XYZ file of C-alpha atoms in Angstrom:
584
model
C 0.000 0.000 0.000
C 1.392 3.422 -0.872
C 2.825 5.409 1.986
C 0.296 8.272 1.399
C -2.724 6.011 2.027
C -1.064 4.453 5.081
C -0.652 7.917 6.653
C -4.236 8.910 5.783
C -5.693 5.792 7.421
C -3.592 6.391 10.551
C -4.853 9.992 10.775
C -8.472 8.906 10.395
C -8.083 6.288 13.123
C -6.599 8.962 15.416
C -9.508 11.333 14.767
C -11.998 8.546 15.493
C -10.552 8.203 18.995
C -11.387 11.908 19.868
C -14.589 12.101 21.963
C -17.487 13.574 19.996
C -18.762 16.997 21.148
C -22.394 17.784 20.329
C -22.623 20.692 17.914
C -25.255 22.433 20.043
C -23.323 22.383 23.324
C -22.663 25.789 24.935
C -21.059 26.924 28.120
C -23.452 26.390 31.081
C -23.143 30.040 32.177
C -24.080 31.211 28.674
C -27.052 28.851 28.535
C -28.216 29.986 31.972
C -27.982 33.652 30.991
C -29.909 32.972 27.781
C -32.652 31.133 29.654
C -32.891 33.904 32.217
C -33.258 36.487 29.448
C -36.014 34.453 27.801
C -37.893 34.160 31.105
C -37.568 37.893 31.844
C -38.872 38.789 28.394
C -41.765 36.327 28.704
C -42.851 37.915 31.987
C -42.446 41.389 30.544
C -44.447 40.502 27.421
C -47.482 39.607 29.530
C -47.658 43.210 30.807
C -47.428 44.955 27.417
C -50.609 46.459 25.991
C -51.661 46.972 22.375
C -53.793 50.150 22.368
C -56.484 50.900 19.766
C -59.325 53.343 19.392
C -62.824 51.969 19.967
C -63.265 51.612 16.192
C -59.917 49.907 15.617
C -58.279 53.003 14.127
C -54.820 54.081 15.122
C -52.521 51.924 17.112
C -49.952 52.173 19.842
C -48.573 50.414 22.869
C -48.623 50.635 26.655
C -47.675 48.748 29.791
C -49.652 47.629 32.836
C -48.248 48.908 36.134
C -50.875 47.742 38.668
C -52.879 44.500 38.998
C -56.157 46.461 38.945
C -55.479 47.623 35.403
C -53.718 50.995 35.401
C -51.451 51.273 32.352
C -49.059 53.878 30.964
C -48.895 54.969 27.340
C -48.177 58.132 25.315
C -50.485 61.124 25.152
C -50.160 61.129 21.375
C -51.395 57.512 21.308
C -54.677 58.258 23.091
C -55.123 61.797 21.733
C -57.575 60.765 19.030
C -58.929 57.619 20.652
C -61.747 59.115 22.726
C -62.705 58.306 26.293
C -62.825 54.541 25.791
C -60.347 52.279 24.020
C -59.701 48.640 23.203
C -56.531 47.080 24.612
C -55.073 43.695 23.734
C -52.697 41.632 25.875
C -50.345 38.794 25.027
C -52.994 36.318 26.212
C -54.921 37.230 23.045
C -57.804 38.833 24.925
C -59.141 42.275 23.994
C -60.189 44.391 26.979
C -62.172 47.607 27.306
C -60.193 50.524 28.732
C -61.022 54.062 29.857
C -58.959 57.240 29.877
C -57.823 58.388 33.338
C -55.529 61.369 32.843
C -53.035 62.931 30.450
C -49.799 64.897 30.557
C -49.722 66.643 27.148
C -46.348 68.303 27.811
C -44.591 65.139 28.903
C -46.397 62.957 26.309
C -47.761 60.572 28.942
C -51.243 59.185 29.473
C -52.717 56.929 32.143
C -55.502 54.530 31.145
C -57.281 51.768 33.031
C -58.082 48.369 31.612
C -61.386 46.960 32.833
C -62.701 43.489 33.554
C -60.058 42.090 35.941
C -58.331 42.897 39.193
C -55.432 40.486 38.628
C -53.725 41.861 35.521
C -50.030 41.049 35.135
C -48.175 44.229 36.105
C -44.611 45.290 35.399
C -42.492 46.671 38.254
C -41.142 50.198 37.829
C -37.372 50.516 38.083
C -35.064 53.444 38.819
C -34.060 55.219 35.609
C -31.469 57.294 37.481
C -29.378 54.109 37.809
C -29.017 53.718 34.036
C -25.629 54.204 32.398
C -24.573 54.493 28.805
C -24.010 50.965 27.499
C -26.489 49.230 29.802
C -28.508 46.566 27.928
C -32.240 47.270 27.553
C -35.118 45.935 25.500
C -38.224 47.581 24.101
C -41.603 45.938 23.658
C -44.673 47.023 21.749
C -46.619 46.652 18.532
C -44.592 48.263 15.709
C -46.502 48.582 12.434
C -49.361 46.617 14.096
C -47.519 43.373 13.353
C -48.880 41.658 16.491
C -52.342 40.728 15.267
C -52.579 38.321 18.213
C -51.456 41.174 20.540
C -48.240 39.365 21.512
C -45.662 42.170 21.531
C -42.519 42.496 19.458
C -39.250 42.633 21.425
C -36.153 44.527 20.290
C -32.817 44.497 22.080
C -30.203 47.213 22.406
C -28.259 49.409 24.768
C -28.694 52.754 26.451
C -27.119 55.065 23.885
C -27.356 58.173 26.056
C -28.967 59.569 29.193
C -30.243 63.023 30.194
C -31.186 63.847 26.592
C -33.301 66.927 25.845
C -35.731 66.970 22.886
C -37.138 70.392 21.979
C -40.875 70.827 21.333
C -41.696 70.568 17.630
C -44.700 72.757 16.862
C -46.516 71.558 20.004
C -46.231 71.885 23.770
C -44.872 68.334 23.890
C -41.338 68.323 25.344
C -39.043 65.401 26.167
C -36.777 66.283 29.089
C -34.110 64.179 30.783
C -35.067 61.303 28.499
C -33.271 58.057 27.620
C -31.777 57.453 24.180
C -31.588 53.843 22.994
C -30.673 51.962 19.830
C -33.245 49.259 20.577
C -35.400 49.438 17.458
C -38.451 51.671 18.038
C -40.872 52.296 15.177
C -44.403 53.669 14.654
C -46.678 51.548 16.821
C -44.058 51.229 19.574
C -45.191 54.589 20.955
C -46.281 54.293 24.579
C -44.651 50.925 25.042
C -42.154 50.111 27.790
C -38.386 50.196 27.795
C -37.177 47.467 30.180
C -33.875 46.871 31.935
C -32.613 43.299 32.077
C -34.381 42.711 35.387
C -37.707 43.234 33.625
C -38.337 46.612 35.286
C -39.841 49.498 33.330
C -37.233 52.266 33.080
C -38.926 54.338 30.388
C -41.916 54.818 28.103
C -40.928 54.867 24.428
C -42.204 57.858 22.513
C -39.986 59.571 19.968
C -37.698 58.349 17.216
C -35.204 60.069 14.945
C -36.058 59.602 11.271
C -34.183 59.656 8.006
C -35.348 61.021 4.662
C -36.700 57.661 3.475
C -39.763 57.730 5.701
C -41.029 57.105 9.205
C -38.732 54.226 10.113
C -36.239 53.881 12.925
C -32.618 54.785 12.253
C -31.192 53.655 15.572
C -32.051 56.625 17.785
C -35.161 56.269 19.907
C -36.150 58.232 23.004
C -37.972 57.083 26.123
C -39.520 59.222 28.853
C -37.733 58.290 32.065
C -39.808 56.312 34.545
C -38.538 58.532 37.368
C -40.158 61.542 35.699
C -43.400 59.579 35.453
C -43.139 58.607 39.128
C -43.131 62.323 40.029
C -46.384 62.710 38.099
C -47.991 59.362 38.922
C -50.366 60.560 41.648
C -51.211 63.639 39.559
C -52.079 61.309 36.684
C -54.384 59.284 38.926
C -56.339 62.486 39.629
C -58.308 62.381 36.383
C -57.054 65.854 35.402
C -54.968 67.317 32.603
C -51.713 67.765 34.495
C -49.093 70.429 33.873
C -45.345 70.772 34.231
C -43.443 73.476 36.085
C -41.543 76.638 35.339
C -39.147 78.560 37.534
C -40.331 81.875 36.116
C -36.796 82.717 34.996
C -34.834 82.463 31.743
C -31.230 81.282 31.956
C -28.258 81.293 29.599
C -24.627 80.204 29.669
C -21.993 82.922 29.942
C -18.482 82.837 28.460
C -17.178 81.058 31.553
C -19.760 78.279 31.210
C -21.814 79.384 34.214
C -25.617 79.240 34.004
C -26.878 82.763 34.689
C -30.334 84.300 35.157
C -31.109 86.371 32.031
C -34.669 87.359 32.887
C -37.047 86.810 35.779
C -40.712 87.574 36.452
C -41.144 89.672 39.573
C -44.510 88.129 40.518
C -43.056 84.622 40.809
C -42.290 82.742 44.040
C -38.607 82.442 43.112
C -38.296 86.243 42.868
C -39.943 86.622 46.281
C -37.412 84.119 47.627
C -34.546 86.352 46.462
C -33.369 85.208 42.992
C -32.336 88.142 40.773
C -30.888 88.963 37.347
C -27.264 87.862 36.818
C -27.372 85.334 39.678
C -25.639 82.042 38.876
C -27.707 78.856 39.253
C -25.529 76.322 41.072
C -27.897 73.428 41.740
C -31.579 72.591 41.469
C -33.498 69.742 43.115
C -30.197 68.477 44.528
C -28.534 68.150 41.098
C -25.661 70.382 39.938
C -26.364 72.726 37.016
C -23.629 73.015 34.379
C -25.589 73.898 31.222
C -28.891 75.348 30.058
C -29.988 71.950 28.711
C -29.233 70.355 32.055
C -31.349 72.991 33.800
C -34.244 72.374 31.367
C -33.864 68.633 31.843
C -34.204 68.841 35.608
C -36.990 71.424 35.626
C -39.002 69.449 33.070
C -39.410 66.326 35.194
C -41.431 68.001 37.967
C -45.120 68.938 38.253
C -46.297 72.468 38.896
C -46.686 73.394 42.558
C -43.830 71.261 43.879
C -41.376 72.913 46.275
C -37.728 72.099 45.581
C -34.320 73.337 46.792
C -32.364 75.766 44.620
C -28.860 77.127 45.225
C -27.486 80.238 43.526
C -24.418 82.471 43.731
C -24.167 86.247 43.602
C -21.200 88.601 43.558
C -21.554 91.432 46.104
C -18.731 93.996 46.426
C -16.218 91.535 45.028
C -17.329 88.709 47.339
C -19.238 85.592 46.238
C -22.345 84.832 48.292
C -24.124 81.470 48.053
C -27.828 81.302 48.851
C -29.991 78.199 49.308
C -33.760 78.529 49.080
C -36.841 76.329 48.779
C -38.917 77.508 45.836
C -42.478 76.647 44.812
C -42.699 76.025 41.052
C -45.272 77.860 38.943
C -47.407 76.294 36.201
C -45.720 76.097 32.799
C -48.961 76.770 30.887
C -52.194 78.679 31.285
C -55.239 76.458 31.759
C -56.547 77.501 28.343
C -53.407 76.094 26.685
C -54.119 72.630 28.057
C -57.811 72.358 27.185
C -58.710 69.765 24.592
C -61.882 71.402 23.272
C -60.589 71.453 19.702
C -60.971 68.174 17.779
C -57.779 66.188 18.171
C -55.867 64.985 15.148
C -55.762 61.277 14.575
C -52.491 59.630 15.622
C -49.862 59.453 12.887
C -49.092 55.877 13.800
C -49.935 52.883 11.588
C -53.579 52.155 10.812
C -55.263 48.801 10.439
C -56.225 48.130 6.809
C -59.816 49.219 6.218
C -60.980 45.667 5.613
C -59.540 44.629 9.011
C -60.983 47.473 11.044
C -63.962 46.869 13.241
C -67.182 48.451 12.112
C -67.746 51.909 13.629
C -69.392 51.470 16.980
C -71.305 53.870 19.217
C -69.712 55.401 22.264
C -69.246 52.427 24.631
C -70.395 54.547 27.562
C -73.773 55.070 25.862
C -74.358 51.400 25.106
C -72.993 49.793 28.274
C -74.032 51.037 31.731
C -71.231 48.926 33.168
C -68.673 50.970 31.213
C -70.465 54.293 31.623
C -69.848 54.412 35.367
C -66.094 54.680 34.771
C -66.350 58.043 33.068
C -67.647 61.311 34.528
C -67.491 64.539 32.587
C -66.818 67.748 34.529
C -65.299 71.071 33.434
C -61.612 71.223 34.269
C -61.203 67.434 34.457
C -60.455 64.740 31.927
C -62.311 62.049 33.917
C -63.781 63.205 37.222
C -64.631 59.613 38.222
C -61.010 58.946 39.131
C -60.625 62.239 40.949
C -63.441 61.287 43.309
C -61.767 57.920 43.955
C -58.439 59.501 44.887
C -60.009 62.365 46.844
C -61.996 59.978 49.034
C -58.896 57.845 49.579
C -56.842 60.879 50.630
C -59.543 62.056 53.055
C -60.011 58.718 54.800
C -58.098 59.866 57.893
C -60.609 62.639 58.677
C -63.088 60.082 59.994
C -60.681 59.272 62.839
C -60.917 62.860 64.123
C -64.529 62.500 65.263
C -67.815 64.059 64.184
C -67.523 67.829 63.764
C -70.738 68.221 61.763
C -72.834 68.980 64.860
C -70.433 71.731 65.965
C -71.416 73.858 62.954
C -69.209 76.945 63.011
C -68.841 77.542 66.738
C -65.465 76.806 68.298
C -63.240 78.546 70.832
C -59.618 77.387 70.826
C -57.256 78.592 73.564
C -53.676 77.993 74.610
C -50.216 79.525 74.700
C -47.710 80.390 72.029
C -44.189 78.979 72.016
C -43.046 82.232 73.660
C -45.624 81.981 76.455
C -48.291 84.444 75.214
C -51.949 83.570 75.694
C -54.108 83.258 72.593
C -57.790 82.726 71.862
C -59.212 81.880 68.425
C -62.964 82.212 67.855
C -64.557 80.321 64.961
C -68.027 81.675 64.065
C -70.208 81.813 60.949
C -70.019 85.600 60.789
C -66.284 85.927 61.275
C -63.027 84.602 62.654
C -61.483 86.361 65.645
C -58.159 86.054 67.415
C -56.680 87.474 70.607
C -52.885 87.158 70.558
C -51.310 88.657 73.622
C -52.827 92.141 73.895
C -53.753 92.376 70.194
C -57.122 91.518 68.615
C -57.689 90.540 64.974
C -60.836 89.890 62.920
C -61.567 88.273 59.546
C -65.209 88.960 58.533
C -66.900 86.138 56.601
C -69.533 86.182 53.888
C -69.722 86.528 50.123
C -68.990 90.260 50.199
C -66.218 90.079 52.799
C -62.680 90.647 51.558
C -60.077 87.999 52.346
C -57.289 89.814 54.192
C -53.894 89.137 55.736
C -55.043 88.838 59.341
C -53.130 88.830 61.639
C -50.822 91.022 59.494
C -47.731 89.142 58.371
C -49.317 85.693 58.775
C -50.409 85.341 55.139
C -54.093 85.138 56.109
C -54.149 82.770 59.098
C -57.742 83.523 60.147
C -59.134 83.080 56.637
C -57.163 79.834 56.364
C -58.558 78.559 59.674
C -62.048 79.233 58.323
C -61.195 76.748 55.538
C -60.029 74.333 58.248
C -63.357 74.650 60.065
C -65.308 74.087 56.845
C -63.185 71.043 55.962
C -63.938 69.333 59.291
C -67.606 70.324 59.518
C -68.776 70.115 55.891
C -66.122 68.371 53.831
C -66.435 68.918 50.064
C -69.803 70.664 50.521
C -68.046 73.545 52.283
C -66.232 74.718 49.138
C -66.974 75.825 45.603
C -64.186 73.547 44.324
C -62.730 70.576 46.172
C -60.586 68.018 44.373
C -57.558 65.735 44.523
C -54.362 67.145 42.986
C -51.673 64.486 43.397
C -48.719 64.262 45.769
C -45.641 66.290 46.673
C -42.686 66.104 49.071
C -43.915 68.066 52.095
C -42.146 71.458 52.099
C -39.796 70.283 49.373
C -37.734 67.978 51.565
C -40.197 65.817 53.510
C -41.975 62.596 52.629
C -44.561 62.524 49.846
C -48.046 63.589 50.934
C -51.403 63.602 49.139
C -52.790 67.014 48.135
C -56.431 68.100 48.107
C -57.216 71.590 46.799
C -60.131 73.709 48.040
C -61.506 77.016 46.767
C -64.007 79.366 48.389
C -64.659 82.899 47.155
C -61.198 84.432 46.648
C -59.343 82.076 48.992
C -57.537 78.900 47.944
C -56.035 76.186 50.148
C -54.006 73.005 49.727
C -54.454 70.212 52.285
C -51.691 67.687 52.944
C -52.477 64.128 54.031
C -50.053 61.345 54.976
C -50.131 58.804 52.137
C -49.997 55.834 54.468
C -52.368 56.781 57.288
C -54.423 59.642 55.879
C -53.406 61.878 58.806
C -53.855 65.602 58.122
C -50.345 67.096 58.173
C -51.282 70.743 57.570
C -52.333 73.186 54.881
C -51.284 76.182 52.806
C -53.676 79.096 52.266
C -53.485 81.922 49.691
C -55.393 85.199 50.005
C -54.555 85.639 46.292
C -52.297 83.856 43.805
C -49.548 86.502 43.758
C -49.054 86.325 47.537
C -46.931 83.999 49.626
C -49.222 81.515 51.377
C -49.889 81.058 55.062
C -48.374 77.640 55.797
C -49.768 75.767 58.809
C -48.214 72.485 59.922
C -49.805 70.202 62.521
C -48.194 67.852 65.036
C -49.469 65.820 67.979
C -53.102 65.212 68.932
C -55.503 66.267 71.669
C -59.031 65.014 72.372
C -61.758 67.580 73.109
C -65.202 66.107 73.817
C -64.525 63.159 71.501
C -63.131 65.351 68.729
C -59.434 65.373 67.814
C -57.478 68.542 67.067
C -53.722 68.906 66.504
C -51.848 69.743 69.713
C -49.388 72.070 67.988
C -49.930 74.461 65.068
C -46.815 75.998 63.486
C -47.634 78.985 61.266
C -45.061 80.026 58.636
C -45.139 82.813 56.069
C -42.482 83.884 53.548
C -39.909 81.439 54.969
C -40.347 82.731 58.510
C -42.221 81.315 61.480
C -45.016 83.730 62.349
C -46.216 81.940 65.494
C -46.374 78.480 67.050
C -49.622 77.697 68.875
C -49.845 75.039 71.585
C -53.507 74.077 71.967
C -54.721 73.633 75.562
C -58.507 73.701 75.230
C -61.304 73.728 72.668
C -64.971 74.444 73.434
C -68.005 74.108 71.175
C -70.705 76.618 72.337
C -74.267 75.965 71.206
C -74.923 79.295 69.480
C -73.118 82.147 67.799
C -74.394 84.509 70.516
C -72.683 82.397 73.165
C -69.548 82.281 71.036
C -69.362 86.047 70.690
C -70.148 86.489 74.382
C -67.457 83.982 75.351
C -64.928 85.634 73.023
C -65.359 88.955 74.799
C -64.442 87.646 78.224
């Protein structure tokens, strides 16, 4: 046999002795990671919503965030859908859904799916923990490909964080958003951006386009979930919610510092001391190094929140640093947020005409079961949900006892923190106060002016009249009485629920502990351009089976006006007795 064939046979015999390795074998760690990713995506897919108008027109995505059916999506997805929608889940079932609230500026909407109280819900993560390069995946219904409602998944990385997207012919503004190269296309709008733990870190909304058409080119933008968390309780209020403005315009100087270029003198930040040419150092605890960064931070907060702001000022060659707590004004006038004009249909993909459902009447008019979930009221998107949240926030008032039989007649006495005696008289005709040797009076009635009494308090007596009406009459004691949302108490404390009340010219905000419903205090305005009277409660005392706070701290314009320690409260049986008792 030739030598060549002898060598070939020997080589083949040697190869035959090598143990066979299956072609599909992979490293165990790789296989485990792959299986974990598949399981995370499967769980996430069950929470993703395909959103349609009641007639099948339009199309977008969303994500369930609570087992009782609350889901997030984009404002521009629901803008033309009406009050009721159809929403499909990965289980193939189509559910009825109702609009709850919208944030037109932030391009967010809250809807509620109906028919179950055990929906699969996605946990919300912390978008502030994201870094460039972190893996993420998007889910939704691009181009309405998911006819069975099972969402499409696309994988990518975080391409950038803290991106700012200017408004484009609308009030819609993306601030502090997340850029990703996970493929996002028309139909993905409103769908979730997940981290690899299956937590929602953003709501997909915008994409960058090329000249060939409305297709993704690798740059998509998601609204950060932390921004949405700031607005979440506001969104549950059934209102059209607004973002905040500082009331000042800033620019970057040649040294790179962010300086105040213009400022409105009627704004809270001006009353707190900010002036032209001051340098903004930090806002909401984050350093400010550019105008975009300032816009990013400001844009993620609702109007009315109080937040810390630090600024620098040069005085006689010396640099002074000031730290203040500022209440943020509304970014828009109410008229700018009304939706009275017919909304344009979404620009997203449409079902082919032969696949659309036949036009159907308003579901609320054909189904009493659905109709109860929507209440129309001026100033609200869906008043039904405001009543739900208002009643939840007020639940702690029942623990204070029955004040309804006391009508308007109270006499509260005690000593101030400095040892002065005080007496406060609550009566239907007016509010009176003896503080040391001084007497003050706030007349009541439709024609009575709301005044700053005692002077320098911000209107304490008028505010305490609101307090009396809250405990004795509840919502019936005011011309407007509704749930607003939540806020960190005084800009640095824990989040509290807010209920707003209006009566004649006066306006008050009431703060309730989110866990217990305890009344923490209130702010009262004699008019919108004034600093409020801020009353904070602590401790409890029982008077004839009725509970009042033991300590009332009254602040105005960042200063403590007085601290009242309550020693006694009486409830005379008539106004005559009240007036007689007050004169003793």
